[in-house]
Short mmCIF file of C-alpha atoms in Angstrom, two decimals:
data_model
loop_
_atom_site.label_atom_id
_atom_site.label_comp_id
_atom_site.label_asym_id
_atom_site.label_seq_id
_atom_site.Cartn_x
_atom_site.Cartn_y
_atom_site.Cartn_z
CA UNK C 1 5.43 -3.88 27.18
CA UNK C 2 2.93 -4.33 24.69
CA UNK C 3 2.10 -6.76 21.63
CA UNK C 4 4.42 -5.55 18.46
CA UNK C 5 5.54 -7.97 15.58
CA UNK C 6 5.32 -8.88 11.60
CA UNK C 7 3.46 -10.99 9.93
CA UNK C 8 5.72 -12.36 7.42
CA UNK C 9 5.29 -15.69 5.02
CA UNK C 10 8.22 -17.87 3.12
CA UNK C 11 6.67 -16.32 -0.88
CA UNK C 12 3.66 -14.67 -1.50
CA UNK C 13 0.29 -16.70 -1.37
CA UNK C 14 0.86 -18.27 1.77
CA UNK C 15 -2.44 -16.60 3.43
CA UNK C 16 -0.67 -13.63 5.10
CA UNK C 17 -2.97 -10.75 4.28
CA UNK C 18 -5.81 -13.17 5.51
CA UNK C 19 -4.26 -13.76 8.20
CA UNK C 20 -3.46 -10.28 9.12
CA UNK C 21 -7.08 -9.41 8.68
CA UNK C 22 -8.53 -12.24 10.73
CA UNK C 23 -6.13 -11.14 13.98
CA UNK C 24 -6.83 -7.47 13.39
CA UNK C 25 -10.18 -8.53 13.49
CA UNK C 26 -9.75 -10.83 16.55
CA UNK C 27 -8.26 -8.25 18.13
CA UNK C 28 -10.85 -5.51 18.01
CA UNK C 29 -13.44 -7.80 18.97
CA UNK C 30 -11.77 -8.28 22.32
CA UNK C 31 -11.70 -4.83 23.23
CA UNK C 32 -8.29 -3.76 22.37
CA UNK C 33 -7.53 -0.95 19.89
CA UNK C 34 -5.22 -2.52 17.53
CA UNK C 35 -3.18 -0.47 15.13
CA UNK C 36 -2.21 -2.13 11.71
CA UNK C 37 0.56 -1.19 9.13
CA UNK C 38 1.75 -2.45 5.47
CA UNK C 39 5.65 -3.16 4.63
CA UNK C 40 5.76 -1.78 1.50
CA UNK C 41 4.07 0.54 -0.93
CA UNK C 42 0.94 -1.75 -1.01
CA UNK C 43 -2.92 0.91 -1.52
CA UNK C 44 -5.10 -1.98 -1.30
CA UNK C 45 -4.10 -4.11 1.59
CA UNK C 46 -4.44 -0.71 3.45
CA UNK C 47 -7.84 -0.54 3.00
CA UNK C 48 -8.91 -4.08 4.57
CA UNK C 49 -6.79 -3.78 7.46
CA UNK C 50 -8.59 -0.06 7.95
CA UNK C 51 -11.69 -2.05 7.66
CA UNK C 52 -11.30 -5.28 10.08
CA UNK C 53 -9.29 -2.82 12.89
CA UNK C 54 -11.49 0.23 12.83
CA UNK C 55 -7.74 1.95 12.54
CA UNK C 56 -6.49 3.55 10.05
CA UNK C 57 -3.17 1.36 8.09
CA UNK C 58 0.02 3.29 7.77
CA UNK C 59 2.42 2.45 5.31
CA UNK C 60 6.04 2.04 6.28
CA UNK C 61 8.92 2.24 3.34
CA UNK C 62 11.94 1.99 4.06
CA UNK C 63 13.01 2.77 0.01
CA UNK C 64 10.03 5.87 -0.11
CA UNK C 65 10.61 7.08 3.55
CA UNK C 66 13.87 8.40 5.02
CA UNK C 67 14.58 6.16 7.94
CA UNK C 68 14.10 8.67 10.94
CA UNK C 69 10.55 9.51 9.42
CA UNK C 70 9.51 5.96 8.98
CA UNK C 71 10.42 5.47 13.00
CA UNK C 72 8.96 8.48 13.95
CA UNK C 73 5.28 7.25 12.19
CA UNK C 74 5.67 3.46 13.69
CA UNK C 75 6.18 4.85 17.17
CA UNK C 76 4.04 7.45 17.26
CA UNK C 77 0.72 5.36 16.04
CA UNK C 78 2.02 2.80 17.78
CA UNK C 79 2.00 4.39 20.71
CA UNK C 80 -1.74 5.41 20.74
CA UNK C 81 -2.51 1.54 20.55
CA UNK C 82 -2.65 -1.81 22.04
CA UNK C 83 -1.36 -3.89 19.63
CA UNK C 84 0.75 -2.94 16.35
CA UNK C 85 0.99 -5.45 13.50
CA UNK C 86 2.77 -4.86 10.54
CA UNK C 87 1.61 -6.94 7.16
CA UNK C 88 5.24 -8.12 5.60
CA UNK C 89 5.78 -7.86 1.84
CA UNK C 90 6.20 -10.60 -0.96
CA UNK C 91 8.23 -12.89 1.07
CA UNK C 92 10.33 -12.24 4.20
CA UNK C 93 13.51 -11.51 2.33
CA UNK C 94 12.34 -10.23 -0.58
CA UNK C 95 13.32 -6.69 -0.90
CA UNK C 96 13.73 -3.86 -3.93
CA UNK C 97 18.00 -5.20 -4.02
CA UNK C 98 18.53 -8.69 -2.64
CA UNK C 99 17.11 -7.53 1.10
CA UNK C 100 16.88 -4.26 0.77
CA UNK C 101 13.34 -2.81 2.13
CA UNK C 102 11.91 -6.22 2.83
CA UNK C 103 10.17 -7.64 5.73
CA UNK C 104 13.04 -8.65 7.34
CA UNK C 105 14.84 -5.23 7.37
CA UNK C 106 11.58 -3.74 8.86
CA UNK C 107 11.44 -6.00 11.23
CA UNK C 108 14.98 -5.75 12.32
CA UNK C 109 15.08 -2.12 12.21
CA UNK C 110 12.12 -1.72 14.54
CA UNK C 111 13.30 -4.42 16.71
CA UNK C 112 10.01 -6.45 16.66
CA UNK C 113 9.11 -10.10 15.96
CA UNK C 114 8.36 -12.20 13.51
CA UNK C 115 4.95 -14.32 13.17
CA UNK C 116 5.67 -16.49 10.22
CA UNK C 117 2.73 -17.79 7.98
CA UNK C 118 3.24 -21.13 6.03
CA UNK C 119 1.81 -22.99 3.50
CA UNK C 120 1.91 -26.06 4.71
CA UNK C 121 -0.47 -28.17 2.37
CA UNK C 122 2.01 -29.88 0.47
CA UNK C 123 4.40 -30.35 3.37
CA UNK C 124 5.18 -32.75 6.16
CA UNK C 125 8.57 -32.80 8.54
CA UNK C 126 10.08 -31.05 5.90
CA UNK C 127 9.36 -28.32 7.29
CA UNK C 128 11.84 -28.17 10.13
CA UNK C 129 14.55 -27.39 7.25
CA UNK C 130 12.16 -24.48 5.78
CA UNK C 131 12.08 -23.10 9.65
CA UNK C 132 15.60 -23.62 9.74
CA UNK C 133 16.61 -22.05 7.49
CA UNK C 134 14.59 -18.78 8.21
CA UNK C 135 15.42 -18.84 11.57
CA UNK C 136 19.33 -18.63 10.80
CA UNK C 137 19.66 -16.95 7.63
CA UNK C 138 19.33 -12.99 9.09
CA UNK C 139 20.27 -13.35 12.91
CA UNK C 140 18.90 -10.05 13.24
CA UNK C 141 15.07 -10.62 13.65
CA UNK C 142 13.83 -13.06 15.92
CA UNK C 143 10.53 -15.30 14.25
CA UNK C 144 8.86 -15.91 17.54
CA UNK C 145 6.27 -18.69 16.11
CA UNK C 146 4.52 -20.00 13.10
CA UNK C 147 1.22 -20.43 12.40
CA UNK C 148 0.48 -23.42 9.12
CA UNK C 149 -1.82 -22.33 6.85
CA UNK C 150 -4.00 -24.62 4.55
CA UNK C 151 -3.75 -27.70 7.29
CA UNK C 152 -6.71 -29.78 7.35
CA UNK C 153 -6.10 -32.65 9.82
CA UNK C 154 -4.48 -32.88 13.24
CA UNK C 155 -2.75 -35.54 12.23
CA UNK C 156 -0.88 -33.46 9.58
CA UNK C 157 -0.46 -30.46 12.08
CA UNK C 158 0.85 -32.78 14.58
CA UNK C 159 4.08 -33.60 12.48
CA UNK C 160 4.37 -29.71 11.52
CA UNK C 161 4.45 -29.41 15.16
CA UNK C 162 7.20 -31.48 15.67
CA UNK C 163 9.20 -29.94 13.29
CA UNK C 164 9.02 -26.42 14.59
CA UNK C 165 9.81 -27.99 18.07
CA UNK C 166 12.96 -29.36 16.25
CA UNK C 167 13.92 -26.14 15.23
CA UNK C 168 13.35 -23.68 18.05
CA UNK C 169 10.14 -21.73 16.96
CA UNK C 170 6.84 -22.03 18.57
CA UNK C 171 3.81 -23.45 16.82
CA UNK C 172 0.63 -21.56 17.50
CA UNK C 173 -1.52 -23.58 15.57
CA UNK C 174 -2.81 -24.29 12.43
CA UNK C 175 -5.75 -22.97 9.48
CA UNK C 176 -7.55 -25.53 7.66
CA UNK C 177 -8.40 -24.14 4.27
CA UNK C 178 -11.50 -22.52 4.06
CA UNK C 179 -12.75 -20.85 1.21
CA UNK C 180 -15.37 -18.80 2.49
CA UNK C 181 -12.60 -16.24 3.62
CA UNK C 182 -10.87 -15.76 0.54
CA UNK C 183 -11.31 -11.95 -0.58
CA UNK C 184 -12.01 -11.22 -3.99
CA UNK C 185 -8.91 -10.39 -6.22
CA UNK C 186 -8.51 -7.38 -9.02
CA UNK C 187 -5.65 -6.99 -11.67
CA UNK C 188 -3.77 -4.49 -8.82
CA UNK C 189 -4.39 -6.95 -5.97
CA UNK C 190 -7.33 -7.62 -3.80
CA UNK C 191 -10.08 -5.09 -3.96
CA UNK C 192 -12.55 -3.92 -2.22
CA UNK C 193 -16.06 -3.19 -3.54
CA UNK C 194 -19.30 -1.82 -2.63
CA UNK C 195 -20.90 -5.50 -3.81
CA UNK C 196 -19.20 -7.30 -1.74
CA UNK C 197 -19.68 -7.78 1.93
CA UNK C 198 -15.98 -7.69 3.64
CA UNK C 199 -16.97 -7.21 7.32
CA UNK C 200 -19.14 -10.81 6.67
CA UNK C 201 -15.95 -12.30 5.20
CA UNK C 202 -13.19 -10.91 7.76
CA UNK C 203 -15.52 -11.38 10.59
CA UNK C 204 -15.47 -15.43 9.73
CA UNK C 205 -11.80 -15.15 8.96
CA UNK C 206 -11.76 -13.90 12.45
CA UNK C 207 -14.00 -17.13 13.93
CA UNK C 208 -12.07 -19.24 11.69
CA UNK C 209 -8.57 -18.27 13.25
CA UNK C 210 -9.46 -17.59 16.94
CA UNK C 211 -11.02 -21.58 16.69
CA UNK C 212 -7.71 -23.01 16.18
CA UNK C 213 -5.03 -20.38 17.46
CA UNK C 214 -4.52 -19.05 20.97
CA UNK C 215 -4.07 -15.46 20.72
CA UNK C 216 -2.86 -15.23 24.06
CA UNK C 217 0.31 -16.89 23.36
CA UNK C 218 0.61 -15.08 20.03
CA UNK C 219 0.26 -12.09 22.63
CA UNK C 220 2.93 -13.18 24.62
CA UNK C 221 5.29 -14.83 22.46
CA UNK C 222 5.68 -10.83 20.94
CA UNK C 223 5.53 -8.38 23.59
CA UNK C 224 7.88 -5.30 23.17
CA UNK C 225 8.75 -2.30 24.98
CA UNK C 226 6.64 0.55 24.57
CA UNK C 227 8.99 3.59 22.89
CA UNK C 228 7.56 7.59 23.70
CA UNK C 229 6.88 8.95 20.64
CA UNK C 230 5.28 12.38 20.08
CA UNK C 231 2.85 13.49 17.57
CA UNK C 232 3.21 15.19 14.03
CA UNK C 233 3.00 18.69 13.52
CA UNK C 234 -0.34 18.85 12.29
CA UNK C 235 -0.39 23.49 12.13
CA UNK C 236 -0.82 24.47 8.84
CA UNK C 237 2.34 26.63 7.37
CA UNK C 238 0.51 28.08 4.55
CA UNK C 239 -2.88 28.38 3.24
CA UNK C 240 -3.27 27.03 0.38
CA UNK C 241 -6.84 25.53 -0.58
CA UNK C 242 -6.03 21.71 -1.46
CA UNK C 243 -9.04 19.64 -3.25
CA UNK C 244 -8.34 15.76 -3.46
CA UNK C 245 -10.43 13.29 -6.04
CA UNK C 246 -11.62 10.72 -3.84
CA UNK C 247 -14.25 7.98 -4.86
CA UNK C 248 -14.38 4.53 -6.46
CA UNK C 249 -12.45 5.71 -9.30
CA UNK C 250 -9.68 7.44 -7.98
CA UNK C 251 -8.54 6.73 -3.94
CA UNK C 252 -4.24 5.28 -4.28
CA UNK C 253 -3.76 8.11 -1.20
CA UNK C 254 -1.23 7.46 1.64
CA UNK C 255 -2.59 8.53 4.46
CA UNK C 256 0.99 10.58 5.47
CA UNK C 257 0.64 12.24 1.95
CA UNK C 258 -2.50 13.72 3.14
CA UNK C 259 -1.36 15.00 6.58
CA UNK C 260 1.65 16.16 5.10
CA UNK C 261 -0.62 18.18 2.28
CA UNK C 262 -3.14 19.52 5.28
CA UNK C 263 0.33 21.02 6.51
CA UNK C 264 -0.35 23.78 3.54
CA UNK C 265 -4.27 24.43 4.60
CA UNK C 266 -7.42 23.14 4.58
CA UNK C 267 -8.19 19.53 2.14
CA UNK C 268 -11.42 19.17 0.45
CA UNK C 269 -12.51 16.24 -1.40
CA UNK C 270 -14.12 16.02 -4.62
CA UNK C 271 -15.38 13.25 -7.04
CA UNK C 272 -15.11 13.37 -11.04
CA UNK C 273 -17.78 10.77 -11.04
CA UNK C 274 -20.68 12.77 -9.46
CA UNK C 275 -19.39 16.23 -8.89
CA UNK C 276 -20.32 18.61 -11.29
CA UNK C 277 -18.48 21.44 -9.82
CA UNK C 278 -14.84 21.51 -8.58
CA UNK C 279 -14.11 22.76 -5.34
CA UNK C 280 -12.33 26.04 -4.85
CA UNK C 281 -8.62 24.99 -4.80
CA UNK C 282 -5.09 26.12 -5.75
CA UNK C 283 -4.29 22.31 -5.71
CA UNK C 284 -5.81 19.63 -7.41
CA UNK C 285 -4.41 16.18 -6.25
CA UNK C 286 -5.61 13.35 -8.65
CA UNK C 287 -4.71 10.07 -7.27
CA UNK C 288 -4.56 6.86 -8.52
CA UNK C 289 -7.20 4.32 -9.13
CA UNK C 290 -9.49 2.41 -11.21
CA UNK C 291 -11.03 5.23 -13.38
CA UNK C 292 -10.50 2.27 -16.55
CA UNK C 293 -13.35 0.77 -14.39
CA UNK C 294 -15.93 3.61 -14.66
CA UNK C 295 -14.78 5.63 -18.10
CA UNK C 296 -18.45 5.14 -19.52
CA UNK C 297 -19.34 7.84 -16.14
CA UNK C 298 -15.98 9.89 -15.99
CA UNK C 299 -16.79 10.62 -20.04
CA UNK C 300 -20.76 11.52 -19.34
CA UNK C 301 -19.69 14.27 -16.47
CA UNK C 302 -19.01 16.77 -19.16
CA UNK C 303 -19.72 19.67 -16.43
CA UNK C 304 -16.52 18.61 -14.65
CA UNK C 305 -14.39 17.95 -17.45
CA UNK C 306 -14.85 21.84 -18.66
CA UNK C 307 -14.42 22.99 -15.23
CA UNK C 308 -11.02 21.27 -15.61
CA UNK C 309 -9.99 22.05 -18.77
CA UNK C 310 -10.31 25.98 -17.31
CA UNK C 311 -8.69 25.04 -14.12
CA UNK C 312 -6.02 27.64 -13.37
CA UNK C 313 -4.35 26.44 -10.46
CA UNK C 314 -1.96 23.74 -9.68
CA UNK C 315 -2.61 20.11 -10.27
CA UNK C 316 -0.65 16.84 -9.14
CA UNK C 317 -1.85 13.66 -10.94
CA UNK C 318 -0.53 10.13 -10.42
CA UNK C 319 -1.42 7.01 -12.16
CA UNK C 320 -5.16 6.98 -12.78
CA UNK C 321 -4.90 10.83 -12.37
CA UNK C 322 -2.70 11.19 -14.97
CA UNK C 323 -4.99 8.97 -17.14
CA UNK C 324 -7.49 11.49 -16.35
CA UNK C 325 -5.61 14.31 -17.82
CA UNK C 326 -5.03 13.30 -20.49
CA UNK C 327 -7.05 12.81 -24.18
CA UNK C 328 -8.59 9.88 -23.67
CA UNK C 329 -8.50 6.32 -22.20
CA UNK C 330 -9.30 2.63 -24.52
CA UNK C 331 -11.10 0.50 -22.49
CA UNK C 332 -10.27 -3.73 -22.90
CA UNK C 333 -12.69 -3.64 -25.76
CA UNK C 334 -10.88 -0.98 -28.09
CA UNK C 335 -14.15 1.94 -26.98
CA UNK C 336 -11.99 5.19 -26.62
CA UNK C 337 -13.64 7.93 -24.04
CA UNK C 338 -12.93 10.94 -23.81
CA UNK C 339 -10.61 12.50 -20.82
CA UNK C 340 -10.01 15.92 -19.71
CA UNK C 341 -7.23 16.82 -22.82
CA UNK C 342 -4.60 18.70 -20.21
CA UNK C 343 -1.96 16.47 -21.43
CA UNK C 344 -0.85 15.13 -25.10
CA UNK C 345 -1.55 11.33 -24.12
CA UNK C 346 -3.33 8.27 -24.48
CA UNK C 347 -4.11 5.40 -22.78
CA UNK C 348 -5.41 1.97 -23.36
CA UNK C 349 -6.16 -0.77 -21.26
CA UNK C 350 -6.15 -3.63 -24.48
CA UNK C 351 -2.73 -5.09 -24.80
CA UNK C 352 -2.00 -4.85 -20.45
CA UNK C 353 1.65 -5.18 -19.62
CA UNK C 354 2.59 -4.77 -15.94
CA UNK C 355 4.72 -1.82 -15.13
CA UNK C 356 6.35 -2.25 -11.19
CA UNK C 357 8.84 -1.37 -9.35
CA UNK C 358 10.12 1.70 -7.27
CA UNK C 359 10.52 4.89 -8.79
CA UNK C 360 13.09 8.41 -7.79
CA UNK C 361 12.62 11.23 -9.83
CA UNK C 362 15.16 13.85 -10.54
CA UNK C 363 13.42 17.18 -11.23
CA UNK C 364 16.38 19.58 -11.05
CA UNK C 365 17.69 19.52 -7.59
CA UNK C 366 14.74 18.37 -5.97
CA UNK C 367 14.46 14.28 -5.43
CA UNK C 368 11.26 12.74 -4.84
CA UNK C 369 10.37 9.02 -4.58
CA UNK C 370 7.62 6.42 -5.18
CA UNK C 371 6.83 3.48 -7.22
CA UNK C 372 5.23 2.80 -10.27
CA UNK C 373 2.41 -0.61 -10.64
CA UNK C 374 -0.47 -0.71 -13.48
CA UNK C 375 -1.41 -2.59 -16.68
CA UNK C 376 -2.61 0.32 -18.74
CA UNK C 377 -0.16 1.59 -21.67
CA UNK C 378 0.39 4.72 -23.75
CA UNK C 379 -1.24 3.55 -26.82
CA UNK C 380 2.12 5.45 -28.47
CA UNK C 381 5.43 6.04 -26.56
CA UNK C 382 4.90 10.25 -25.63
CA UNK C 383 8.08 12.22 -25.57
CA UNK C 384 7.19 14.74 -22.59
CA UNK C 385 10.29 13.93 -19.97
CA UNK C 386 12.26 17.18 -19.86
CA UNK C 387 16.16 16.99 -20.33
CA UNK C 388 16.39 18.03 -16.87
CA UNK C 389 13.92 15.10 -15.52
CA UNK C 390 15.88 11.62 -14.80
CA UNK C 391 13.54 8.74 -13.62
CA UNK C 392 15.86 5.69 -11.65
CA UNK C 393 14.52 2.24 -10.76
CA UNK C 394 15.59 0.73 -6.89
CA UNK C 395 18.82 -0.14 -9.06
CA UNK C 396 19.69 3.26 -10.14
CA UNK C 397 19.23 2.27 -13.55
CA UNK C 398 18.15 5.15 -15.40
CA UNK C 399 14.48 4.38 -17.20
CA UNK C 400 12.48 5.87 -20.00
CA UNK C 401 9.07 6.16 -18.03
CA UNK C 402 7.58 9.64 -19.31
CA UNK C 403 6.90 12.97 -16.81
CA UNK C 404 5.22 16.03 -18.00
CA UNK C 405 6.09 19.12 -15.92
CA UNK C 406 5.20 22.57 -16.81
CA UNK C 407 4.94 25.48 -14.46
CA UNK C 408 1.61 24.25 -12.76
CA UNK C 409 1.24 20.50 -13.40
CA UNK C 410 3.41 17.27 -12.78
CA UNK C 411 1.54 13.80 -14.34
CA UNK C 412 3.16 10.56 -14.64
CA UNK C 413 2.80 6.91 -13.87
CA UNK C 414 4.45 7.48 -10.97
CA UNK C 415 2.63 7.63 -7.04
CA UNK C 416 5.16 9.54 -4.90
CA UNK C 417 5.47 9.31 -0.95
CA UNK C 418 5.97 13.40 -0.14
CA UNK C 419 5.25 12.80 4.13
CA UNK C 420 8.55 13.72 4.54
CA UNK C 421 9.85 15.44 1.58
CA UNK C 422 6.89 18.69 1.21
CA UNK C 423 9.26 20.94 0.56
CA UNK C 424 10.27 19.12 -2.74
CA UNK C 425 6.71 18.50 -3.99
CA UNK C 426 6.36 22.24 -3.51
CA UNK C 427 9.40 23.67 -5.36
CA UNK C 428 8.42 21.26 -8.12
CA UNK C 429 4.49 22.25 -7.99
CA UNK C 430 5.55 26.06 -7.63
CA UNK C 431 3.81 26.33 -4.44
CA UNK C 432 4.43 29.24 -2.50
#
């Protein structure tokens, strides 16, 4: 038996990724290896939990992965750890269709637990009806307690306590707000940053919740049976050399996307901001990012841009990446720099429109999936999707959102998931 659940919340904003953080942190600090995951497509969130656990976060998707995959991750690094906790998504229900890949269906297809967060500043014993109402609407997953979020008194907490009592769900206690713990935000979510110090703000999230929850019956409220897993194949098939750009301007990388590349040989890393020399490679992977944040730098390395420009191998750009490749990128204050030129486009970040939601390509026969989330634009609408190309949303709607595929390359907006689908990224790619 060991510790498994979700950390879910009514609606986004509630505190959950705080919250996560501060019991990942908790956790660690007690001695026991902890192993966090993100619901969802989420980069960002990711990269905090990797920070306050010391473990590395794994996605789980239930649109992006094919089902057997996703189980095959969650028990396997599950396995290798004391405690899993999963980071929920929006809010517990909300999924890509009605409940379709949302909290709740993770939780209920991995049989674990629900801890639900809640805003409670606003609230008194209506509450019990909120708690109610999550507790019956999806029979399936069990929420095995609350913790209220944004409580300052004990007076307050005291009638929130009540009215989980009422309902059946255990209170474990209660966060006055504090906001010495909140983490910086960006325009893609919360960041992280060399100027800021995150250990000093997750380790007081971490004092902040262990003051006024008891872990202990967290622990025990969501203990699970363990489940043998085994691990990935990690032999390479091929050996292909595989460079990845990796720095504060490009680093959107699932961590299954890069043990699924390492399958084909070695991975290098490489960064357009300070390399002046590309690493020997017969695949570039350009991930997404923030390059709109360092275009003054990307423009300067003229070295690397050339060394592009001549590149004769393959190349798989996402996002940022694609930005990258193509003529040049508008930053908010209408200055145009200069990109590498691979591709007819170009981007602006003046006039920022949000662009979400998940993505499946149709390249031919071969199907891959992903999801699509920035604010930059085309500054005109390219026409470089291919007859044969078919982009779908979650609704199998069929959208407009521009690929460019030629024998070697394959740019969009999109970021795919490929852990379990190699063999399509390679027929697409070319890739022996």
């Amino acid at each position: 038996m060991k510790p498994q659940f979700l950390i879910a919340a009514p609606h986004s904003g509630a505190g959950k990724t705080t919250v996560t953080l501060a019991l990942l942190r908790a956790l660690r600090r007690s001695g026991r290896k902890v192993q966090p995951f993100k619901c969802g497509p989420d980069y960002l969130d990711p990269k905090h939990h990797t920070l306050a656990a010391g473990q590395t976060s794994v996605n789980l998707d239930q649109y992006m992965m094919q089902e057997q995959h996703l189980l095959e991750l969650y028990h396997w690094y599950s396995s290798q750890a004391d405690v899993s906790i999963i980071e929920g998504v929006m809010g517990l229900f909300d999924g890509a269709r009605k409940m379709e890949g949302s909290s709740a269906a993770l939780a209920a297809l991995l049989d674990i637990p629900v801890i639900l967060v809640v805003n409670a500043k606003a609230m008194a014993y209506s509450a019990a009806a909120l708690l109610y109402g999550y507790k019956h609407f999806f029979p399936e997953i069990q929420i095995a307690g609350v913790i209220f979020n944004f409580v300052n008194t004990p007076s307050h907490y005291r009638i929130l306590e009540e009215a989980a009592a009422d309902v059946g769900i255990p209170a474990l206690g209660y966060l006055p707000e504090q906001p010495e713990v909140k983490i910086p935000s960006r325009h893609l979510g919360l960041h992280i940053s060399a100027e800021t110090d995150y250990d000093k703000i997750i380790d007081a999230a971490a004092d902040h919740l262990t003051a006024h929850i008891d872990l202990e019956q967290l622990l025990q409220q969501t203990l699970r049976p363990a489940v043998a897993a085994t691990a990935p194949a990690t032999t390479p098939s091929t050996q292909l050399r595989i460079a990845v750009a990796q720095d504060e301007a490009f680093n959107f990388t699932y961590r299954e996307n890069i043990n699924a590349l390492s399958q084909l040989g070695p991975v290098t890393y490489f960064s357009p901001l300070t390399d002046t020399a590309l690493p020997e490679a017969d695949l570039l992977y350009l991930p997404g990012g923030y390059p709109e944040l360092h275009l003054p730098q990307l423009a300067a390395n003229r070295t690397l841009l050339e060394q592009l420009r001549q590149y004769k191998g393959h190349i798989l750009a996402e996002c940022g990446g694609m930005m990258y490749l193509g003529e040049s990128i508008v930053d908010e204050n209408g200055t145009a720099y200069p990109m590498v030129g691979l591709l007819p486009v170009q981007t602006s970040m003046q006039r920022k429109k949000l662009s979400l939601g998940y993505r499946e390509i149709h390249i031919g026969d071969v199907v891959l999936r992903g999801h699509e989330f920035h604010y930059s634009q085309f500054t005109t609408p390219p026409d470089i999707t291919q007859t044969d190309i078919r982009v779908l949303n979650a609704r199998n709607e069929i959208l407009t959102t521009p690929v460019f595929h030629t024998s070697s390359i394959l740019a969009s907006y999109m970021h795919f998931y490929w852990g379990d689908q190699l063999t399509g990224l390679k027929t697409i790619l070319g890739l022996p």
